[in-house]
mmCIF file of C-alpha atoms and ligand atoms in Angstrom:
data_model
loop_
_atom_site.group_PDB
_atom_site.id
_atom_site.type_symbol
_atom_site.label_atom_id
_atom_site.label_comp_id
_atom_site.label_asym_id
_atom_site.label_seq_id
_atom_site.Cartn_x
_atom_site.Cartn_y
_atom_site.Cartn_z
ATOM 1 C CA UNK A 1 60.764 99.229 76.968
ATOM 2 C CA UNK A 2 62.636 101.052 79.725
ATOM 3 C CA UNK A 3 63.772 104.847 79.621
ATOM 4 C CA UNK A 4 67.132 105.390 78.891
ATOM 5 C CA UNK A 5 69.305 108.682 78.646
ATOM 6 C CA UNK A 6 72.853 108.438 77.090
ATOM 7 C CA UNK A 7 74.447 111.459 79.870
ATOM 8 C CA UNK A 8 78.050 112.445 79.577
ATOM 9 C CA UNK A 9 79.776 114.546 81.605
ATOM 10 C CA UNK A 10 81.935 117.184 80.144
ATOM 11 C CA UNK A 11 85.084 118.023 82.983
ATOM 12 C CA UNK A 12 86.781 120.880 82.253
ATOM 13 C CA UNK A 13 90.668 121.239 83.148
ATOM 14 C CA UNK A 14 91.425 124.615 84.222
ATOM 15 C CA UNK A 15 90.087 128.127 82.992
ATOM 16 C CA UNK A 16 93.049 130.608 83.074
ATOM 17 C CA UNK A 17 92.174 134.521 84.170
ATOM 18 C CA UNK A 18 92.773 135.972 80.715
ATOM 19 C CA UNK A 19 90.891 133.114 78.923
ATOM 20 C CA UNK A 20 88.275 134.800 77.245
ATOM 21 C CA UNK A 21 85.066 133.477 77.184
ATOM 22 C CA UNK A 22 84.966 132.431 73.262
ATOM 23 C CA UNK A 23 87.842 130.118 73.514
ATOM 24 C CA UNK A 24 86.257 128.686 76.726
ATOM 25 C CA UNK A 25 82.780 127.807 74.967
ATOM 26 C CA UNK A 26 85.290 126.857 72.200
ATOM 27 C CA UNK A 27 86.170 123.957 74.571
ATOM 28 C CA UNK A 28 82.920 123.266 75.725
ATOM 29 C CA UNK A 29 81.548 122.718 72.018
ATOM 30 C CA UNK A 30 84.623 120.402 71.003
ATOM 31 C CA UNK A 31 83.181 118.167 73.989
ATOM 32 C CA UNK A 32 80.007 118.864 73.427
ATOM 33 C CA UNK A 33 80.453 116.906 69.693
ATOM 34 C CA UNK A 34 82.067 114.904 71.138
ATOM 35 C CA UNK A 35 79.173 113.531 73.329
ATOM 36 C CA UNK A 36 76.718 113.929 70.701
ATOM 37 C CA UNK A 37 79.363 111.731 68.715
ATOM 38 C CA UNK A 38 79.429 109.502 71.119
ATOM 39 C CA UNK A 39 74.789 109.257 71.169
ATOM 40 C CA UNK A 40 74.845 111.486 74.223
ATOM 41 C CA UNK A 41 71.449 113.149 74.464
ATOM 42 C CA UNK A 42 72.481 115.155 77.712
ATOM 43 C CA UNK A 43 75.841 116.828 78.791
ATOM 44 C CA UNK A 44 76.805 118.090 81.503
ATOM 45 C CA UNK A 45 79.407 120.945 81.882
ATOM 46 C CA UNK A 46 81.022 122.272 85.141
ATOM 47 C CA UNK A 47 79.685 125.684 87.572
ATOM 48 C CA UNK A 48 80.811 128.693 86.701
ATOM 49 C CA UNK A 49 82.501 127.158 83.673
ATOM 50 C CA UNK A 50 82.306 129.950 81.222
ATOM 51 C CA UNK A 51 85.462 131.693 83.781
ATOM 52 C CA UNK A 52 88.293 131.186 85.807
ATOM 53 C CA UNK A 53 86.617 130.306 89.557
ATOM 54 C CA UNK A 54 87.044 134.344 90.680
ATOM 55 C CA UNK A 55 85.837 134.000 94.217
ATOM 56 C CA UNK A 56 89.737 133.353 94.697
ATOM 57 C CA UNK A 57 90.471 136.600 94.834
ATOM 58 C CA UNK A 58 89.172 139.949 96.734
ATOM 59 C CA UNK A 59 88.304 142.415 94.402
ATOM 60 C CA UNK A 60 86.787 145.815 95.926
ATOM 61 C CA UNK A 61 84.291 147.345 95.202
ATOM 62 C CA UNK A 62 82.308 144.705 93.886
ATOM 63 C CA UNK A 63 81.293 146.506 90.379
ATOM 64 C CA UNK A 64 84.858 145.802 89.886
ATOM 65 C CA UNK A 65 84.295 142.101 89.822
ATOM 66 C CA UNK A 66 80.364 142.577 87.027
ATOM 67 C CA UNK A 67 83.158 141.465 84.050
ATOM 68 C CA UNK A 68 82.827 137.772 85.364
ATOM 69 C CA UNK A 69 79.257 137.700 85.292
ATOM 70 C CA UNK A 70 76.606 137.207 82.494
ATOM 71 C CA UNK A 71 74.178 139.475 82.101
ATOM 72 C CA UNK A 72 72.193 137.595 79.658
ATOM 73 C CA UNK A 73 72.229 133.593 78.845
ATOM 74 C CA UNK A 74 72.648 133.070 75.751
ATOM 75 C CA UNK A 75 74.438 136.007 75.348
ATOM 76 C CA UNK A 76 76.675 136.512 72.074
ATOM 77 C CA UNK A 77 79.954 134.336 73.483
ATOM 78 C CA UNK A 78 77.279 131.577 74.452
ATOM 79 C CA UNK A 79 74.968 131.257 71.956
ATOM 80 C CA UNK A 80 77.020 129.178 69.472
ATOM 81 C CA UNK A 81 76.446 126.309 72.492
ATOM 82 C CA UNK A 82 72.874 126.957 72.371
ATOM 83 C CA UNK A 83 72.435 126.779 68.533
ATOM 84 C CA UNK A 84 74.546 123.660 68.808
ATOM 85 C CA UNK A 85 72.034 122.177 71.361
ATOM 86 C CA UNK A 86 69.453 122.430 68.322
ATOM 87 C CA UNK A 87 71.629 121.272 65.646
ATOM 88 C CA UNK A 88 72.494 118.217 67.808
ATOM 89 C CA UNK A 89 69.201 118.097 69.124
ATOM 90 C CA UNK A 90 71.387 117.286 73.017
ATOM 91 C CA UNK A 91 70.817 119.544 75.859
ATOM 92 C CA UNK A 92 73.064 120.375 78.527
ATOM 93 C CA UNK A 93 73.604 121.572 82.027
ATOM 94 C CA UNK A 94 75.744 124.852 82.372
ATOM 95 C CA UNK A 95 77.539 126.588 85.250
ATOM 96 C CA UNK A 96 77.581 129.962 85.340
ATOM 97 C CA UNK A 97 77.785 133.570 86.984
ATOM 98 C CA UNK A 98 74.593 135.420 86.814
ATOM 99 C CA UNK A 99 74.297 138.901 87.662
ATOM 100 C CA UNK A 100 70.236 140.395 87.091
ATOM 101 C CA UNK A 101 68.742 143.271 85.204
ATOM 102 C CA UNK A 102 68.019 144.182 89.760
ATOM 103 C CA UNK A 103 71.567 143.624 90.422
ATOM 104 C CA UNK A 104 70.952 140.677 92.125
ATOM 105 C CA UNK A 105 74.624 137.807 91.730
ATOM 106 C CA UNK A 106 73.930 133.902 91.455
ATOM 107 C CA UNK A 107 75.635 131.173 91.296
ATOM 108 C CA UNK A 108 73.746 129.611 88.538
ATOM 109 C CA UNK A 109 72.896 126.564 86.218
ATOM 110 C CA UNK A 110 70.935 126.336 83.295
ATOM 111 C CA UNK A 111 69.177 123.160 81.466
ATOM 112 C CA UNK A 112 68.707 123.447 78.081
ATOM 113 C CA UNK A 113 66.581 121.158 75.798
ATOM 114 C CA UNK A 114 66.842 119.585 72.247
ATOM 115 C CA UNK A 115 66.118 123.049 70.574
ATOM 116 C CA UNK A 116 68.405 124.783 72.274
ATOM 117 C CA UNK A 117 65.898 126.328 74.700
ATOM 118 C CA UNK A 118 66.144 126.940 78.374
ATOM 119 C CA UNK A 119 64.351 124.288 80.182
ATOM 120 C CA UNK A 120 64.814 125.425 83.658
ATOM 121 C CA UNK A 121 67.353 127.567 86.059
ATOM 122 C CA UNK A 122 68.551 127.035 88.962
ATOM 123 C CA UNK A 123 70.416 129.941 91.643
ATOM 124 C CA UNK A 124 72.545 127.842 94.351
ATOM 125 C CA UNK A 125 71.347 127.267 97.695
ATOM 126 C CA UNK A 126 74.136 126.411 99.910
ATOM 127 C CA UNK A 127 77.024 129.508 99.689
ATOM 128 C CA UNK A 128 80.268 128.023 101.128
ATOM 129 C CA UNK A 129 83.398 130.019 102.025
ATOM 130 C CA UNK A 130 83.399 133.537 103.300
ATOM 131 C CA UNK A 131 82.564 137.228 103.196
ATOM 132 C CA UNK A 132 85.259 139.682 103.959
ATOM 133 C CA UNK A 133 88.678 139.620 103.010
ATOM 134 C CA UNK A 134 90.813 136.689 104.564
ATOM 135 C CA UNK A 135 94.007 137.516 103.026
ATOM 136 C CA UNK A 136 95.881 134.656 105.662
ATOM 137 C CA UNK A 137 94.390 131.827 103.065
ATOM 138 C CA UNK A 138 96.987 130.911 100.316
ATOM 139 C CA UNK A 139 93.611 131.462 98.172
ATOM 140 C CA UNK A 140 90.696 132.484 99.239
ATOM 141 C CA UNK A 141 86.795 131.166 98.664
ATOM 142 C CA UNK A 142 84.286 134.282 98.419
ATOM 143 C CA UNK A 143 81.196 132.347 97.462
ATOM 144 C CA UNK A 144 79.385 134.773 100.435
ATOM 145 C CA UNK A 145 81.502 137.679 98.971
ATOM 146 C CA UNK A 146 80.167 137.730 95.079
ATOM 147 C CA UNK A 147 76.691 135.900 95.317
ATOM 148 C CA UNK A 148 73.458 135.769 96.991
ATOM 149 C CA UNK A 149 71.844 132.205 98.394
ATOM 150 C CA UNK A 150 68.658 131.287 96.352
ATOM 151 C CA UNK A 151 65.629 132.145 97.359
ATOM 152 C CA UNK A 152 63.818 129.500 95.482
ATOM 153 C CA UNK A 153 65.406 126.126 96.699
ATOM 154 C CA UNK A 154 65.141 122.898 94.982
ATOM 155 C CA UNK A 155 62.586 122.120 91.984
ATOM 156 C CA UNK A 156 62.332 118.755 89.789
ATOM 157 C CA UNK A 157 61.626 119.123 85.809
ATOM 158 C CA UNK A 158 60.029 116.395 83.558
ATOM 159 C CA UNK A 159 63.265 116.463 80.885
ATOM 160 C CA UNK A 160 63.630 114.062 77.831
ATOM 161 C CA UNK A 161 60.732 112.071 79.522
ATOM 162 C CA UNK A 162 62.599 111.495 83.001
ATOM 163 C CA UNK A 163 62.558 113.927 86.441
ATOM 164 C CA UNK A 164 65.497 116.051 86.625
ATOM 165 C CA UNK A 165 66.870 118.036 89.655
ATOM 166 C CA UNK A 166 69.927 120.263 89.510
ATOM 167 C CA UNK A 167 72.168 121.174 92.556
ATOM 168 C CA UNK A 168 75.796 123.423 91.982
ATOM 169 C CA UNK A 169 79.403 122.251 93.818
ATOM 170 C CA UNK A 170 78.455 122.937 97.902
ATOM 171 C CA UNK A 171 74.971 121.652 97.931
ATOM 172 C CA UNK A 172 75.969 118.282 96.880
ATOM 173 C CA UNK A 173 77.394 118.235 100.433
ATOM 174 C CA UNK A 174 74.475 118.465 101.873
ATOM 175 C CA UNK A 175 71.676 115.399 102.287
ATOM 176 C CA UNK A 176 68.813 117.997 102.155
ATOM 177 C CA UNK A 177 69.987 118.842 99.150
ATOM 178 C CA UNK A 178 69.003 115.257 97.461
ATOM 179 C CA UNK A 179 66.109 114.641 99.746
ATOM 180 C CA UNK A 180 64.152 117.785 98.889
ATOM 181 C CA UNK A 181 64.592 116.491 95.196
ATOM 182 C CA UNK A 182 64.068 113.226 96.272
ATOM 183 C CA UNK A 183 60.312 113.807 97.625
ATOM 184 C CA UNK A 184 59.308 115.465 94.039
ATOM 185 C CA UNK A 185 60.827 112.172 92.316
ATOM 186 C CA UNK A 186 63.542 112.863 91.008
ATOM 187 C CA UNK A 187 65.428 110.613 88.540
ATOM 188 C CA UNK A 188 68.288 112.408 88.038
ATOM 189 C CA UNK A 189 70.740 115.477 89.439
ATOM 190 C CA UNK A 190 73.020 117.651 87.771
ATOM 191 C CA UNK A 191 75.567 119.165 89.074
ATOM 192 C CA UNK A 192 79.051 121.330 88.593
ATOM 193 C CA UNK A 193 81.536 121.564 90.792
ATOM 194 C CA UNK A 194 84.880 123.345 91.411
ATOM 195 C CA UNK A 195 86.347 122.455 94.707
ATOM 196 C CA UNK A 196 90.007 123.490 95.539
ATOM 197 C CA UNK A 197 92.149 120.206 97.030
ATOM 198 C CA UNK A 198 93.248 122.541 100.157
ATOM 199 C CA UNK A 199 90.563 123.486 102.228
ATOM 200 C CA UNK A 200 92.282 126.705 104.400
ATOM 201 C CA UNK A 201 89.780 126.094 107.602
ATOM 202 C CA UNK A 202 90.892 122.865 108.385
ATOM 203 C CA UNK A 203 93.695 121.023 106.193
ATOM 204 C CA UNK A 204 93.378 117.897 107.537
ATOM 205 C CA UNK A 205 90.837 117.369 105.281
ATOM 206 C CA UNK A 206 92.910 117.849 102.225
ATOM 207 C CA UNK A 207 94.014 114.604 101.888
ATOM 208 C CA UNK A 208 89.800 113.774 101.991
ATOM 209 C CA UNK A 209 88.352 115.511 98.982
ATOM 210 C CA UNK A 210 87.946 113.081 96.731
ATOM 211 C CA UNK A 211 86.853 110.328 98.945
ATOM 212 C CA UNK A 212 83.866 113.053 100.933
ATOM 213 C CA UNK A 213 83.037 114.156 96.720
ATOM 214 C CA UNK A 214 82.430 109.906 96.259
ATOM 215 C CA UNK A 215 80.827 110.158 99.466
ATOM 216 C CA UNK A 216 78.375 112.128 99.243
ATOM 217 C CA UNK A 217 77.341 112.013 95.765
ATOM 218 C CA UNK A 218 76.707 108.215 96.155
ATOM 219 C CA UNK A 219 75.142 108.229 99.393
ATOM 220 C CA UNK A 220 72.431 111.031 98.308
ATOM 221 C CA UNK A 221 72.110 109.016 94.999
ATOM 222 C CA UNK A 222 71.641 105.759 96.830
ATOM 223 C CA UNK A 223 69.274 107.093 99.733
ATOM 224 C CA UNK A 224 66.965 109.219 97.055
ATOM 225 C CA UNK A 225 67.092 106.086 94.282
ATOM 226 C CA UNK A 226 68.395 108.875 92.185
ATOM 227 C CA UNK A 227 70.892 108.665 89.101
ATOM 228 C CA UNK A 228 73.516 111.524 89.797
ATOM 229 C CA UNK A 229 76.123 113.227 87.125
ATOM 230 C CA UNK A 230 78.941 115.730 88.387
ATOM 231 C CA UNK A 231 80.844 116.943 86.978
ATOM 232 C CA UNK A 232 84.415 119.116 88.137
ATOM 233 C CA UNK A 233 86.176 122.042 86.868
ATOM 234 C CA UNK A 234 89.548 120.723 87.952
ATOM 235 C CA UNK A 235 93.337 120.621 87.601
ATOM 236 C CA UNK A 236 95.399 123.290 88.748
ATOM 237 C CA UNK A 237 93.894 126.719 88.092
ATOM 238 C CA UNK A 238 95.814 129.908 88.722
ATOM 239 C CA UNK A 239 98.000 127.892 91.108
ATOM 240 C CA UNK A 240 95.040 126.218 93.126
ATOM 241 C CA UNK A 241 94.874 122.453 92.702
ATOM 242 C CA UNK A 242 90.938 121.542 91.886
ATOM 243 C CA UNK A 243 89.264 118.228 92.143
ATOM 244 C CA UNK A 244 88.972 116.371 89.220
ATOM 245 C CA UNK A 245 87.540 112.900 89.380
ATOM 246 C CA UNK A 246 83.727 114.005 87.348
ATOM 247 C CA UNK A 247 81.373 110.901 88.102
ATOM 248 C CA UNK A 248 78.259 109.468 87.086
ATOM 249 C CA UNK A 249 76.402 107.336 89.827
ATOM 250 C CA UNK A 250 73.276 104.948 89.761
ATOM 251 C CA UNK A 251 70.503 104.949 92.134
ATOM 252 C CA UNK A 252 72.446 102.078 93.523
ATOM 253 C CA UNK A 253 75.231 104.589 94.478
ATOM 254 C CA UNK A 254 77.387 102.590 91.978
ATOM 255 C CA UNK A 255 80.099 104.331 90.447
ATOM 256 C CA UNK A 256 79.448 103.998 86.751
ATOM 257 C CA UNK A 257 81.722 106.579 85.057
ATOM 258 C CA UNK A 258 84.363 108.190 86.142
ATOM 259 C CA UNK A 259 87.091 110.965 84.851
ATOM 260 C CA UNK A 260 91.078 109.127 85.180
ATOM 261 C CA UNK A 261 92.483 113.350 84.274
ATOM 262 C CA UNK A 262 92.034 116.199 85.593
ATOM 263 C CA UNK A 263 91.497 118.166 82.352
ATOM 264 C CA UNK A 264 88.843 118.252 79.611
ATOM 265 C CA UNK A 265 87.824 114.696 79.646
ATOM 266 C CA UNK A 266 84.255 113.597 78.358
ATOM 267 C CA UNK A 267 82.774 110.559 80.392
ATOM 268 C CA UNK A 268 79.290 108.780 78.963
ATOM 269 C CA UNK A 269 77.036 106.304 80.411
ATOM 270 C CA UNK A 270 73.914 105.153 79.313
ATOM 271 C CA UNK A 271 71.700 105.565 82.235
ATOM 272 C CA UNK A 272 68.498 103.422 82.612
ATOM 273 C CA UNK A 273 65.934 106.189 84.236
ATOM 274 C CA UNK A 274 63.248 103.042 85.538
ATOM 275 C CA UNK A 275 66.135 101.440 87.937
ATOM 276 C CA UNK A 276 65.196 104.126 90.027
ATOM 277 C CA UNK A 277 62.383 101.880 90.788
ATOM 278 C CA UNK A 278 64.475 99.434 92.369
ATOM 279 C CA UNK A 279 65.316 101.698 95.405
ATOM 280 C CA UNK A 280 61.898 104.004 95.504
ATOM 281 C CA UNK A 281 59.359 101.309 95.180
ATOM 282 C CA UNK A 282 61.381 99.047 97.894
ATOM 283 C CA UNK A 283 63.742 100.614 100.585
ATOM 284 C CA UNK A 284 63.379 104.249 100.158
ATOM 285 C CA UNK A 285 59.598 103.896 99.782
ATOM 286 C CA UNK A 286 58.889 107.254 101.210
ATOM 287 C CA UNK A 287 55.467 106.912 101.800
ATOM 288 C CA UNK A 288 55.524 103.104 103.248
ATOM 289 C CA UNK A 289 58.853 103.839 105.358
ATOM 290 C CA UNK A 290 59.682 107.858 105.704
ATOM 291 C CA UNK A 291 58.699 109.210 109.413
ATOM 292 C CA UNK A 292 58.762 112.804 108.903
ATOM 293 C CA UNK A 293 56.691 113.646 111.970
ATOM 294 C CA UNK A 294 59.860 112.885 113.448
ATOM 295 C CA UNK A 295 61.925 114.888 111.296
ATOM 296 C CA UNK A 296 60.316 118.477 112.455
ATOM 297 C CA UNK A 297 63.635 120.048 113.977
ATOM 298 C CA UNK A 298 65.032 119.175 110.324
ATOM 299 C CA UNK A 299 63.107 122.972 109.129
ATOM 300 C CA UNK A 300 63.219 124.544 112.549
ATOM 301 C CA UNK A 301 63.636 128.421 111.932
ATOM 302 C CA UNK A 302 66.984 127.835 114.774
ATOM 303 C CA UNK A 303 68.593 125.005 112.863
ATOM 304 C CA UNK A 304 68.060 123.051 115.891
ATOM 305 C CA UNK A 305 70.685 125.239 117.834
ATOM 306 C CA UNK A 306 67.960 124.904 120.816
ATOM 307 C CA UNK A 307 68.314 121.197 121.004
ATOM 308 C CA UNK A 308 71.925 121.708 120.790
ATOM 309 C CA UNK A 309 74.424 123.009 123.628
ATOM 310 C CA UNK A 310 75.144 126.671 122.981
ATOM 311 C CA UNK A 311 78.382 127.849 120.843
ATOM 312 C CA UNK A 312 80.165 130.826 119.680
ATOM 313 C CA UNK A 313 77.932 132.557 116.509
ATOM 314 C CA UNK A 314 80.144 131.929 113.554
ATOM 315 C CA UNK A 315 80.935 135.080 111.572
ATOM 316 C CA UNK A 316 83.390 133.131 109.045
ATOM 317 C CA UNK A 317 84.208 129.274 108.735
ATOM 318 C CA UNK A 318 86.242 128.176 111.630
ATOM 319 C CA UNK A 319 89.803 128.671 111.366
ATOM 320 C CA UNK A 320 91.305 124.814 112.969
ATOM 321 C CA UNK A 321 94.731 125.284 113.331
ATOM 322 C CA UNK A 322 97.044 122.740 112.023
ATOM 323 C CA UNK A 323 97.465 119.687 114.493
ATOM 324 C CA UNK A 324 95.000 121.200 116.903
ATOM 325 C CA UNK A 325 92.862 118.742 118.695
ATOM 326 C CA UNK A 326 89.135 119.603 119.524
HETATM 327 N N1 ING B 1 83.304 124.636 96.390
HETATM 328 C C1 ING B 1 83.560 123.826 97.475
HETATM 329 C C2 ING B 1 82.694 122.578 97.616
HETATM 330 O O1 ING B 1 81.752 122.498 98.391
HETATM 331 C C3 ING B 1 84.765 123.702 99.431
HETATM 332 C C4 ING B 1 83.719 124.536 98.780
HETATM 333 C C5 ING B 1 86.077 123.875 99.045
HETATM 334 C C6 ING B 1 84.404 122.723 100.334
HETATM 335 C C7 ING B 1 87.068 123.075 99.625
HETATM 336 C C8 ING B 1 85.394 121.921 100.917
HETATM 337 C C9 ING B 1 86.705 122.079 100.552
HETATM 338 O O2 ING B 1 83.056 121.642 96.919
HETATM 339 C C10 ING B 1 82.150 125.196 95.968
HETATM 340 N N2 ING B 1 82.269 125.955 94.857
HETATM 341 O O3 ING B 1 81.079 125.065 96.568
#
């Protein structure tokens, strides 16, 4: 008998500023029954989905900003998900600001079990966007501004009896992302994302996001043999048009599920955990097939930047100006 888990991902359509963060988890537990309705045992909601996606805006001095952060998870607006989790006996996968007793500010996802118990947390690696003030963007993306990079990386959990990774919105970008997952087995990734339509640095790539989200999110699936569920924040929130389009992909990089709105859509797949198999006992057979001693620039303290020719040190993302060429 193979291993199966019934996964649905819960999108979210947008979070307004003065939403508080009752009728938010109000929305999250109307599609949260209706995934257990539907014999999910896992869903999956969006990052930072308890707000409104904040690193849009300056806000000085930080402090000013704590309101959008939780201090404690479950705290009393989120524990009504939590004791839901144990009613239903369905975990879930939830996005959210974290600020620490030490004053330390993650970007942060939690997986909670069948009894409504945190299973495992993760703090987001890969910190898009910028750190000071750009007021020339029509919205800005202050990731670098309002929360620290983890310092614990990527870690694999054995989860209603399958191995499952999380990642949050940026990392999904990038292939070490999968592969460090991918070496520890894992089955399956999680991941939220909100990720505004108009990208400021370069808007040529606009008209891209939703084929680079496909993109990546099938190639990482399909090179780690790794079932993948993301889901989006999306819609147009406070005036900036998010990516919608919350997927759930096979090892074979198949599509399986997808979102058609760009609101609070639910989206439920039964995924079989042993086709994994198929793709890490054949072509990504790490140990017959990898060559990592000649992968060694891939954790080089320089990023490589010996090996490549010298640039300009970035101190904020490259502004490309519209129509220029390289
Ligand atoms: N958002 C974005 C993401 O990686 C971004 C950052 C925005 C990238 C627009 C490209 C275009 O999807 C988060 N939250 O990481």
């Amino acid at each position: 008998m193979s291993r199966s888990l019934v996964v649905a991902s819960a999108q979210m359509g947008p979070v307004a500023t003065h939403e508080t963060r009752a009728a938010v988890v109000e929305r999250l537990l109307a599609m949260f029954a209706h995934a257990a309705d539907r014999g999910a045992d896992l869903v999956v909601f969006p990052e930072l989905a308890l707000t409104t996606f904040f690193p849009r805006w300056w806000q000085e001095p930080l402090a000013a900003a704590d309101h959008w952060y939780e201090t404690e998870m479950p705290g009393p607006d989120t524990k009504p998900l939590f004791d839901e989790a144990a009613r239903r006996r369905v975990g879930f996968y939830l996005g959210y600001a974290e600020l620490t007793p030490q004053g330390h500010r993650y970007n942060t996802s939690v997986l909670v079990d069948r009894q409504g118990l945190i299973a495992a947390k993760y703090r987001k690696v890969h910190i898009p966007g910028h750190e000071a003030n750009e007021p020339w963007r029509p919205f800005q993306h202050l990731e670098r501004y309002y929360f620290e990079a983890s310092p614990d990386g990527f870690a694999v959990h054995e989860y209603l009896d399958a191995r499952v990774g999380m990642m949050i919105c940026n990392d999904r970008r990038w292939p070490e992302t999968y592969r460090v997952m991918g070496l520890q087995g894992v089955e399956m990734i999680l991941c939220g994302y909100n990720t505004p339509i108009h990208y400021a640095p370069d808007p040529s790539q606009d008209v891209l996001a939703g084929f680079h989200n496909q993109l990546v999110l099938q190639a990482g699936a399909y090179q780690n043999g790794t079932w993948v569920v993301a889901t989006a924040k999306g819609g147009i929130e406070e005036g900036v048009d998010s990516l919608a389009q919350s997927s759930i992909i096979a090892p074979s990089g198949q599509v399986v599920a997808q979102a058609i709105t760009n609101a609070d859509e639910v989206i439920v797949a039964e995924c079989d955990i042993d086709w994994c198999a198929r793709y890490k006992q054949t072509l990504f057979d790490f140990d017959r097939y990898r060559r990592p001693e000649c992968y060694s620039i891939l954790t080089d303290a320089d990023n490589g930047k010996s090996s490549r020719a010298a640039g300009p040190a970035a101190t904020s993302e490259r502004h490309i100006e519209e129509g220029e060429r390289q």
